[in-house]
mmCIF file of N, CA and C in Angstrom:
data_model
loop_
_atom_site.group_PDB
_atom_site.id
_atom_site.type_symbol
_atom_site.label_atom_id
_atom_site.label_comp_id
_atom_site.label_asym_id
_atom_site.label_seq_id
_atom_site.Cartn_x
_atom_site.Cartn_y
_atom_site.Cartn_z
ATOM 1 N N UNK U 25 93.873 177.241 155.063
ATOM 2 C CA UNK U 25 94.865 177.264 155.480
ATOM 3 C C UNK U 25 95.029 176.222 156.852
ATOM 4 N N UNK U 26 94.486 176.004 157.566
ATOM 5 C CA UNK U 26 94.555 175.111 158.923
ATOM 6 C C UNK U 26 94.516 173.901 158.043
ATOM 7 N N UNK U 27 94.130 173.253 156.910
ATOM 8 C CA UNK U 27 94.229 172.148 156.605
ATOM 9 C C UNK U 27 95.952 171.925 155.958
ATOM 10 N N UNK U 28 96.328 172.877 155.566
ATOM 11 C CA UNK U 28 97.661 172.608 155.292
ATOM 12 C C UNK U 28 98.751 172.072 156.662
ATOM 13 N N UNK U 29 98.223 172.846 157.673
ATOM 14 C CA UNK U 29 99.079 172.509 159.065
ATOM 15 C C UNK U 29 99.543 171.331 159.184
ATOM 16 N N UNK U 30 98.759 170.075 158.973
ATOM 17 C CA UNK U 30 98.554 168.820 159.121
ATOM 18 C C UNK U 30 99.321 167.988 158.220
ATOM 19 N N UNK U 31 99.502 168.871 157.338
ATOM 20 C CA UNK U 31 100.206 167.992 155.856
ATOM 21 C C UNK U 31 101.623 167.426 156.014
ATOM 22 N N UNK U 32 102.498 168.282 156.680
ATOM 23 C CA UNK U 32 103.779 167.628 157.044
ATOM 24 C C UNK U 32 103.998 166.314 158.028
ATOM 25 N N UNK U 33 102.977 166.475 158.972
ATOM 26 C CA UNK U 33 102.768 165.395 159.819
ATOM 27 C C UNK U 33 102.111 164.160 159.327
ATOM 28 N N UNK U 34 101.442 164.618 158.078
ATOM 29 C CA UNK U 34 100.814 163.566 157.407
ATOM 30 C C UNK U 34 101.995 162.769 156.208
ATOM 31 N N UNK U 35 102.742 163.421 155.847
ATOM 32 C CA UNK U 35 103.734 163.059 154.884
ATOM 33 C C UNK U 35 104.847 162.194 155.605
ATOM 34 N N UNK U 36 105.154 162.634 157.077
ATOM 35 C CA UNK U 36 106.037 161.960 157.863
ATOM 36 C C UNK U 36 105.485 160.739 158.174
ATOM 37 N N UNK U 37 104.403 160.466 158.243
ATOM 38 C CA UNK U 37 103.801 159.320 158.754
ATOM 39 C C UNK U 37 103.941 158.218 157.748
ATOM 40 N N UNK U 38 103.633 158.591 156.779
ATOM 41 C CA UNK U 38 103.966 157.800 155.503
ATOM 42 C C UNK U 38 105.450 157.240 155.353
ATOM 43 N N UNK U 39 105.845 158.009 155.093
ATOM 44 C CA UNK U 39 107.455 158.114 155.086
ATOM 45 C C UNK U 39 107.964 156.977 156.405
ATOM 46 N N UNK U 40 107.539 157.266 157.490
ATOM 47 C CA UNK U 40 107.872 156.274 158.417
ATOM 48 C C UNK U 40 107.375 154.942 158.630
ATOM 49 N N UNK U 41 106.129 154.852 158.064
ATOM 50 C CA UNK U 41 105.675 153.643 157.829
ATOM 51 C C UNK U 41 106.130 152.747 156.784
ATOM 52 N N UNK U 42 106.713 153.601 155.578
ATOM 53 C CA UNK U 42 107.345 152.413 154.708
ATOM 54 C C UNK U 42 108.571 152.277 155.017
ATOM 55 N N UNK U 43 109.380 153.113 156.076
ATOM 56 C CA UNK U 43 110.780 152.719 156.263
ATOM 57 C C UNK U 43 110.822 151.807 157.214
ATOM 58 N N UNK U 44 109.663 151.402 157.954
ATOM 59 C CA UNK U 44 109.667 150.264 158.950
ATOM 60 C C UNK U 44 109.485 149.254 158.298
ATOM 61 N N UNK U 45 108.993 148.897 157.079
ATOM 62 C CA UNK U 45 108.686 147.813 156.540
ATOM 63 C C UNK U 45 109.732 146.859 156.253
ATOM 64 N N UNK U 46 109.794 145.719 156.513
ATOM 65 C CA UNK U 46 111.087 144.974 156.395
ATOM 66 C C UNK U 46 110.723 144.167 155.210
ATOM 67 N N UNK U 47 111.849 144.158 154.061
ATOM 68 C CA UNK U 47 111.470 143.417 152.567
ATOM 69 C C UNK U 47 111.925 142.137 153.293
ATOM 70 N N UNK U 48 111.137 141.133 152.811
ATOM 71 C CA UNK U 48 111.260 139.951 153.224
ATOM 72 C C UNK U 48 112.595 139.331 152.475
ATOM 73 N N UNK U 49 113.284 139.882 151.675
ATOM 74 C CA UNK U 49 114.251 139.114 150.896
ATOM 75 C C UNK U 49 115.526 139.742 151.893
ATOM 76 N N UNK U 50 115.620 141.026 152.395
ATOM 77 C CA UNK U 50 116.391 141.294 153.177
ATOM 78 C C UNK U 50 116.308 140.418 154.735
ATOM 79 N N UNK U 51 115.067 139.932 155.120
ATOM 80 C CA UNK U 51 115.147 139.188 156.369
ATOM 81 C C UNK U 51 115.804 138.159 155.763
ATOM 82 N N UNK U 52 115.613 137.490 154.921
ATOM 83 C CA UNK U 52 116.470 136.287 154.758
ATOM 84 C C UNK U 52 117.844 136.302 154.457
ATOM 85 N N UNK U 53 117.853 137.143 153.866
ATOM 86 C CA UNK U 53 119.476 137.406 153.469
ATOM 87 C C UNK U 53 119.916 137.153 155.165
ATOM 88 N N UNK U 54 119.595 138.265 156.127
ATOM 89 C CA UNK U 54 120.246 138.420 157.349
ATOM 90 C C UNK U 54 120.078 136.832 157.776
ATOM 91 N N UNK U 55 119.129 136.113 157.868
ATOM 92 C CA UNK U 55 119.127 134.784 158.364
ATOM 93 C C UNK U 55 119.953 133.916 157.821
ATOM 94 N N UNK U 56 120.347 133.911 156.664
ATOM 95 C CA UNK U 56 121.594 133.445 156.121
ATOM 96 C C UNK U 56 122.833 133.785 156.386
ATOM 97 N N UNK U 57 122.999 135.217 156.559
ATOM 98 C CA UNK U 57 124.438 135.642 157.083
ATOM 99 C C UNK U 57 124.437 135.195 158.530
ATOM 100 N N UNK U 58 123.425 134.966 159.309
ATOM 101 C CA UNK U 58 123.300 134.332 160.738
ATOM 102 C C UNK U 58 123.590 132.848 160.762
ATOM 103 N N UNK U 59 123.718 132.099 159.685
ATOM 104 C CA UNK U 59 123.487 130.834 159.762
ATOM 105 C C UNK U 59 122.439 130.162 160.452
ATOM 106 N N UNK U 60 121.045 131.014 160.653
ATOM 107 C CA UNK U 60 120.090 130.389 161.443
ATOM 108 C C UNK U 60 119.591 129.489 160.692
ATOM 109 N N UNK U 61 119.234 128.383 160.389
ATOM 110 C CA UNK U 61 118.510 127.259 159.551
ATOM 111 C C UNK U 61 117.170 127.109 160.501
ATOM 112 N N UNK U 62 117.110 127.231 161.861
ATOM 113 C CA UNK U 62 115.793 127.200 162.502
ATOM 114 C C UNK U 62 115.083 128.475 161.985
ATOM 115 N N UNK U 63 115.253 129.535 161.975
ATOM 116 C CA UNK U 63 114.306 130.507 161.745
ATOM 117 C C UNK U 63 113.981 130.524 160.293
ATOM 118 N N UNK U 64 115.069 130.125 159.488
ATOM 119 C CA UNK U 64 114.865 129.954 157.793
ATOM 120 C C UNK U 64 113.645 128.851 157.762
ATOM 121 N N UNK U 65 113.730 127.913 158.544
ATOM 122 C CA UNK U 65 112.569 126.883 158.598
ATOM 123 C C UNK U 65 111.291 127.225 158.774
ATOM 124 N N UNK U 66 111.028 128.316 159.297
ATOM 125 C CA UNK U 66 109.990 128.961 159.703
ATOM 126 C C UNK U 66 109.276 130.004 158.554
ATOM 127 N N UNK U 67 110.554 130.104 157.866
ATOM 128 C CA UNK U 67 110.125 130.947 156.314
ATOM 129 C C UNK U 67 109.698 129.785 155.227
ATOM 130 N N UNK U 68 109.968 128.731 155.606
ATOM 131 C CA UNK U 68 109.500 128.040 154.367
ATOM 132 C C UNK U 68 108.338 127.182 154.316
ATOM 133 N N UNK U 69 107.764 127.179 153.212
ATOM 134 C CA UNK U 69 106.700 126.127 152.995
ATOM 135 C C UNK U 69 106.605 125.151 153.471
ATOM 136 N N UNK U 70 105.531 124.070 153.562
ATOM 137 C CA UNK U 70 105.329 122.794 154.224
ATOM 138 C C UNK U 70 106.234 121.909 153.195
ATOM 139 N N UNK U 71 106.231 122.165 152.134
ATOM 140 C CA UNK U 71 107.390 121.369 151.086
ATOM 141 C C UNK U 71 107.959 122.542 150.167
ATOM 142 N N UNK U 72 109.155 122.018 149.673
ATOM 143 C CA UNK U 72 109.858 122.834 148.644
ATOM 144 C C UNK U 72 110.785 122.196 148.211
ATOM 145 N N UNK U 73 111.254 122.998 146.973
ATOM 146 C CA UNK U 73 112.631 122.122 146.303
ATOM 147 C C UNK U 73 113.717 122.955 146.388
ATOM 148 N N UNK U 74 114.643 121.948 146.898
ATOM 149 C CA UNK U 74 115.835 122.490 147.368
ATOM 150 C C UNK U 74 116.841 121.678 146.435
ATOM 151 N N UNK U 75 117.860 122.567 146.270
ATOM 152 C CA UNK U 75 118.787 122.129 145.241
ATOM 153 C C UNK U 75 120.229 122.649 146.058
ATOM 154 N N UNK U 76 121.091 121.853 146.504
ATOM 155 C CA UNK U 76 122.072 122.104 147.160
ATOM 156 C C UNK U 76 123.300 121.449 146.922
ATOM 157 N N UNK U 77 124.180 122.473 146.037
ATOM 158 C CA UNK U 77 125.534 121.870 145.303
ATOM 159 C C UNK U 77 125.016 120.696 144.222
ATOM 160 N N UNK U 78 124.114 121.023 143.522
ATOM 161 C CA UNK U 78 123.856 119.789 142.272
ATOM 162 C C UNK U 78 123.001 118.897 142.911
ATOM 163 N N UNK U 79 122.523 118.687 144.146
ATOM 164 C CA UNK U 79 121.385 117.581 144.360
ATOM 165 C C UNK U 79 120.222 118.151 144.815
ATOM 166 N N UNK U 80 119.371 117.862 143.729
ATOM 167 C CA UNK U 80 117.931 118.549 143.567
ATOM 168 C C UNK U 80 117.204 117.527 144.395
ATOM 169 N N UNK U 81 115.881 117.999 145.087
ATOM 170 C CA UNK U 81 115.131 117.000 145.798
ATOM 171 C C UNK U 81 114.071 118.001 146.225
ATOM 172 N N UNK U 82 112.870 117.222 146.366
ATOM 173 C CA UNK U 82 111.691 118.099 147.358
ATOM 174 C C UNK U 82 111.803 117.483 148.539
ATOM 175 N N UNK U 83 111.444 118.471 149.707
ATOM 176 C CA UNK U 83 111.708 118.261 151.024
ATOM 177 C C UNK U 83 110.889 118.769 151.706
ATOM 178 N N UNK U 84 110.345 118.190 152.858
ATOM 179 C CA UNK U 84 109.750 118.887 153.920
ATOM 180 C C UNK U 84 110.599 120.114 154.607
ATOM 181 N N UNK U 85 109.618 121.018 155.192
ATOM 182 C CA UNK U 85 110.316 122.244 155.541
ATOM 183 C C UNK U 85 111.236 121.501 156.697
ATOM 184 N N UNK U 86 111.083 120.394 157.448
ATOM 185 C CA UNK U 86 111.753 119.954 158.675
ATOM 186 C C UNK U 86 113.212 119.650 157.792
ATOM 187 N N UNK U 87 113.147 118.489 156.747
ATOM 188 C CA UNK U 87 114.076 117.920 156.402
ATOM 189 C C UNK U 87 115.056 119.128 155.641
ATOM 190 N N UNK U 88 114.358 120.464 155.038
ATOM 191 C CA UNK U 88 115.130 121.142 154.241
ATOM 192 C C UNK U 88 115.976 122.003 155.448
ATOM 193 N N UNK U 89 115.535 122.193 156.476
ATOM 194 C CA UNK U 89 115.779 122.706 157.822
ATOM 195 C C UNK U 89 117.336 122.046 158.250
ATOM 196 N N UNK U 90 117.279 120.791 158.393
ATOM 197 C CA UNK U 90 118.155 119.805 158.725
ATOM 198 C C UNK U 90 119.126 120.034 157.623
ATOM 199 N N UNK U 91 118.780 119.816 156.530
ATOM 200 C CA UNK U 91 120.059 120.210 155.594
ATOM 201 C C UNK U 91 120.744 121.359 155.604
ATOM 202 N N UNK U 92 120.028 122.311 155.768
ATOM 203 C CA UNK U 92 120.730 123.666 155.716
ATOM 204 C C UNK U 92 121.518 123.726 157.238
ATOM 205 N N UNK U 93 121.185 123.333 157.898
ATOM 206 C CA UNK U 93 121.901 123.136 159.323
ATOM 207 C C UNK U 93 123.351 122.435 159.214
ATOM 208 N N UNK U 94 123.232 121.336 158.607
ATOM 209 C CA UNK U 94 124.353 120.544 158.056
ATOM 210 C C UNK U 94 125.137 121.369 157.003
ATOM 211 N N UNK U 95 124.680 122.363 156.118
ATOM 212 C CA UNK U 95 125.544 123.121 155.434
ATOM 213 C C UNK U 95 126.234 124.108 156.181
ATOM 214 N N UNK U 96 125.196 124.759 157.049
ATOM 215 C CA UNK U 96 125.947 126.012 157.750
ATOM 216 C C UNK U 96 126.904 125.303 158.778
ATOM 217 N N UNK U 97 126.798 124.343 159.177
ATOM 218 C CA UNK U 97 127.865 123.578 159.979
ATOM 219 C C UNK U 97 129.308 123.259 159.501
ATOM 220 N N UNK U 98 129.016 122.873 158.162
ATOM 221 C CA UNK U 98 130.313 122.921 157.211
ATOM 222 C C UNK U 98 130.898 123.962 156.464
ATOM 223 N N UNK U 99 129.980 125.260 156.460
ATOM 224 C CA UNK U 99 130.240 126.297 156.026
ATOM 225 C C UNK U 99 129.920 127.594 156.878
ATOM 226 N N UNK U 100 130.737 128.273 157.629
ATOM 227 C CA UNK U 100 130.075 128.989 158.634
ATOM 228 C C UNK U 100 130.051 130.633 158.048
ATOM 229 N N UNK U 101 129.045 130.797 157.828
ATOM 230 C CA UNK U 101 128.928 132.163 157.174
ATOM 231 C C UNK U 101 129.540 133.367 157.639
ATOM 232 N N UNK U 102 130.409 134.182 156.626
ATOM 233 C CA UNK U 102 130.645 135.372 156.923
ATOM 234 C C UNK U 102 130.187 136.530 156.678
ATOM 235 N N UNK U 103 129.503 136.703 155.659
ATOM 236 C CA UNK U 103 128.842 137.670 154.987
ATOM 237 C C UNK U 103 127.720 137.685 153.810
ATOM 238 N N UNK U 104 126.754 138.062 153.609
ATOM 239 C CA UNK U 104 126.058 138.145 152.365
ATOM 240 C C UNK U 104 125.737 139.396 151.927
ATOM 241 N N UNK U 105 125.459 139.308 150.421
ATOM 242 C CA UNK U 105 125.292 140.388 149.677
ATOM 243 C C UNK U 105 123.927 140.345 148.551
ATOM 244 N N UNK U 106 123.075 140.971 148.934
ATOM 245 C CA UNK U 106 121.914 140.844 148.074
ATOM 246 C C UNK U 106 122.602 141.049 146.417
ATOM 247 N N UNK U 107 122.293 140.157 145.628
ATOM 248 C CA UNK U 107 122.721 140.415 144.325
ATOM 249 C C UNK U 107 121.619 140.815 143.562
ATOM 250 N N UNK U 108 120.589 140.211 143.544
ATOM 251 C CA UNK U 108 119.230 140.487 142.751
ATOM 252 C C UNK U 108 118.182 140.563 143.355
ATOM 253 N N UNK U 109 116.955 141.261 142.965
ATOM 254 C CA UNK U 109 115.849 141.007 143.788
ATOM 255 C C UNK U 109 114.720 141.142 142.637
ATOM 256 N N UNK U 110 113.767 140.531 142.862
ATOM 257 C CA UNK U 110 112.485 140.684 142.104
ATOM 258 C C UNK U 110 111.330 140.777 142.808
ATOM 259 N N UNK U 111 110.645 141.992 143.158
ATOM 260 C CA UNK U 111 109.747 142.361 144.151
ATOM 261 C C UNK U 111 108.352 143.057 143.480
ATOM 262 N N UNK U 112 107.884 142.716 142.006
ATOM 263 C CA UNK U 112 106.937 143.289 141.555
ATOM 264 C C UNK U 112 105.422 143.093 142.143
ATOM 265 N N UNK U 113 105.536 141.753 142.867
ATOM 266 C CA UNK U 113 104.320 141.472 142.956
ATOM 267 C C UNK U 113 104.484 141.206 144.534
ATOM 268 N N UNK U 114 103.243 141.374 145.278
ATOM 269 C CA UNK U 114 102.908 140.976 146.818
ATOM 270 C C UNK U 114 102.967 139.688 146.937
ATOM 271 N N UNK U 115 102.730 138.798 145.929
ATOM 272 C CA UNK U 115 102.207 137.345 146.085
ATOM 273 C C UNK U 115 103.709 136.396 145.471
ATOM 274 N N UNK U 116 104.669 137.296 145.036
ATOM 275 C CA UNK U 116 105.745 136.238 144.766
ATOM 276 C C UNK U 116 106.928 137.263 144.560
ATOM 277 N N UNK U 117 108.394 136.720 145.179
ATOM 278 C CA UNK U 117 109.449 137.585 145.212
ATOM 279 C C UNK U 117 110.348 136.670 144.490
ATOM 280 N N UNK U 118 111.725 137.034 144.448
ATOM 281 C CA UNK U 118 112.677 136.218 143.901
ATOM 282 C C UNK U 118 113.792 137.035 144.354
ATOM 283 N N UNK U 119 114.751 136.140 145.317
ATOM 284 C CA UNK U 119 116.002 136.644 145.580
ATOM 285 C C UNK U 119 117.413 136.107 145.209
ATOM 286 N N UNK U 120 118.619 136.933 144.811
ATOM 287 C CA UNK U 120 119.685 135.916 144.980
ATOM 288 C C UNK U 120 121.025 136.486 145.664
ATOM 289 N N UNK U 121 121.421 135.784 146.324
ATOM 290 C CA UNK U 121 122.201 136.390 147.317
ATOM 291 C C UNK U 121 123.880 135.631 147.015
ATOM 292 N N UNK U 122 124.973 136.456 147.521
ATOM 293 C CA UNK U 122 126.133 135.893 147.203
ATOM 294 C C UNK U 122 126.455 135.923 148.983
ATOM 295 N N UNK U 123 126.545 134.399 149.354
ATOM 296 C CA UNK U 123 126.909 134.312 150.992
ATOM 297 C C UNK U 123 128.561 133.815 150.910
ATOM 298 N N UNK U 124 129.437 134.005 151.447
ATOM 299 C CA UNK U 124 130.858 134.434 151.869
ATOM 300 C C UNK U 124 130.679 133.365 153.056
ATOM 301 N N UNK U 125 131.333 132.310 152.940
ATOM 302 C CA UNK U 125 131.678 131.266 154.157
ATOM 303 C C UNK U 125 133.235 131.361 154.399
ATOM 304 N N UNK U 126 133.579 130.898 155.385
ATOM 305 C CA UNK U 126 135.099 130.047 155.507
ATOM 306 C C UNK U 126 135.538 129.092 154.888
ATOM 307 N N UNK U 127 134.711 128.661 154.159
ATOM 308 C CA UNK U 127 135.119 127.618 152.788
ATOM 309 C C UNK U 127 134.940 127.945 151.252
ATOM 310 N N UNK U 128 134.682 129.267 151.201
ATOM 311 C CA UNK U 128 134.055 129.690 149.927
ATOM 312 C C UNK U 128 132.995 130.702 149.749
ATOM 313 N N UNK U 129 132.591 130.860 148.495
ATOM 314 C CA UNK U 129 131.592 131.977 148.344
ATOM 315 C C UNK U 129 130.436 131.142 147.455
ATOM 316 N N UNK U 130 129.220 131.312 147.603
ATOM 317 C CA UNK U 130 128.126 130.607 147.201
ATOM 318 C C UNK U 130 127.205 131.402 146.900
ATOM 319 N N UNK U 131 126.182 131.160 145.546
ATOM 320 C CA UNK U 131 125.201 131.880 145.170
ATOM 321 C C UNK U 131 124.058 130.737 145.464
ATOM 322 N N UNK U 132 123.343 132.071 146.286
ATOM 323 C CA UNK U 132 122.058 131.434 146.885
ATOM 324 C C UNK U 132 120.730 131.911 146.093
ATOM 325 N N UNK U 133 119.928 131.298 145.800
ATOM 326 C CA UNK U 133 118.696 131.881 145.041
ATOM 327 C C UNK U 133 117.506 131.268 145.610
ATOM 328 N N UNK U 134 116.492 131.833 145.910
ATOM 329 C CA UNK U 134 115.261 131.462 146.479
ATOM 330 C C UNK U 134 114.084 132.360 146.140
ATOM 331 N N UNK U 135 113.165 131.141 146.131
ATOM 332 C CA UNK U 135 111.561 132.052 145.461
ATOM 333 C C UNK U 135 110.643 132.078 146.412
ATOM 334 N N UNK U 136 110.067 133.257 146.929
ATOM 335 C CA UNK U 136 108.796 133.226 147.779
ATOM 336 C C UNK U 136 107.602 133.487 147.127
ATOM 337 N N UNK U 137 106.493 132.689 147.521
ATOM 338 C CA UNK U 137 105.173 132.932 146.985
ATOM 339 C C UNK U 137 104.229 132.752 148.410
ATOM 340 N N UNK U 138 103.165 133.228 148.069
ATOM 341 C CA UNK U 138 102.241 133.460 149.103
ATOM 342 C C UNK U 138 100.749 134.231 148.887
ATOM 343 N N UNK U 139 100.224 133.928 149.696
ATOM 344 C CA UNK U 139 99.037 134.803 149.691
ATOM 345 C C UNK U 139 98.619 135.358 151.086
ATOM 346 N N UNK U 140 97.858 136.674 150.769
ATOM 347 C CA UNK U 140 97.347 137.395 152.188
ATOM 348 C C UNK U 140 98.671 137.722 153.284
ATOM 349 N N UNK U 141 99.416 138.457 152.181
ATOM 350 C CA UNK U 141 100.940 139.008 152.821
ATOM 351 C C UNK U 141 101.765 138.057 153.620
ATOM 352 N N UNK U 142 101.305 136.609 153.437
ATOM 353 C CA UNK U 142 102.309 135.739 153.998
ATOM 354 C C UNK U 142 103.236 135.038 152.924
ATOM 355 N N UNK U 143 104.477 135.435 152.950
ATOM 356 C CA UNK U 143 105.553 134.929 152.013
ATOM 357 C C UNK U 143 106.143 133.620 152.221
ATOM 358 N N UNK U 144 106.051 132.558 151.885
ATOM 359 C CA UNK U 144 107.339 131.281 152.050
ATOM 360 C C UNK U 144 107.959 130.944 150.869
ATOM 361 N N UNK U 145 109.292 130.419 151.565
ATOM 362 C CA UNK U 145 109.966 129.967 150.429
ATOM 363 C C UNK U 145 109.380 128.505 149.970
ATOM 364 N N UNK U 146 109.246 128.265 148.664
ATOM 365 C CA UNK U 146 109.313 127.455 148.044
ATOM 366 C C UNK U 146 110.219 126.881 147.126
ATOM 367 N N UNK U 147 111.379 127.412 146.947
ATOM 368 C CA UNK U 147 112.260 126.975 145.966
ATOM 369 C C UNK U 147 113.529 127.463 146.649
ATOM 370 N N UNK U 148 114.902 126.913 146.772
ATOM 371 C CA UNK U 148 115.928 127.231 147.402
ATOM 372 C C UNK U 148 117.170 126.740 146.573
ATOM 373 N N UNK U 149 117.969 127.273 146.336
ATOM 374 C CA UNK U 149 119.167 126.936 145.375
ATOM 375 C C UNK U 149 120.155 127.245 146.071
ATOM 376 N N UNK U 150 121.389 126.471 146.201
ATOM 377 C CA UNK U 150 122.689 126.886 146.868
ATOM 378 C C UNK U 150 123.559 126.416 145.951
ATOM 379 N N UNK U 151 124.526 127.070 145.247
ATOM 380 C CA UNK U 151 125.149 126.890 144.204
ATOM 381 C C UNK U 151 126.744 127.248 144.566
ATOM 382 N N UNK U 152 127.914 126.728 144.297
ATOM 383 C CA UNK U 152 129.340 127.235 144.377
ATOM 384 C C UNK U 152 129.572 128.487 143.486
ATOM 385 N N UNK U 153 129.665 129.436 143.938
ATOM 386 C CA UNK U 153 130.000 130.640 143.009
ATOM 387 C C UNK U 153 131.263 130.456 142.172
ATOM 388 N N UNK U 154 131.022 130.788 140.916
ATOM 389 C CA UNK U 154 131.781 130.541 139.781
ATOM 390 C C UNK U 154 132.724 131.978 139.826
ATOM 391 N N UNK U 155 134.089 131.688 139.861
ATOM 392 C CA UNK U 155 135.247 132.607 140.010
ATOM 393 C C UNK U 155 135.146 133.617 138.778
#
């Protein structure tokens, strides 16, 4: 009977632990909402594929951060909505966001890949949202 005394405490521990784990897709969505290219750069792999309004190129994370900074300067973010997420693996994630700015709506998709629990953006696409 004494063993069952600690069961509610154990259950609460696991619930709180899982509640405090932040999904990397949600973290990146929040950075897009803030228009924070500096913090997004920290989430990027050393090189990544970037497609921004139909211009595709492979950039260093520094170059990609500069490009994102220009994008955010021209398009002030207002809101972000997570449209789709794939998180079936600890080493691979995919997120699709709807980014609403003062100039219109954009569909943002990104791929996260990594090892040992460190996920980095390896692919980033920003396209005009089709009405």
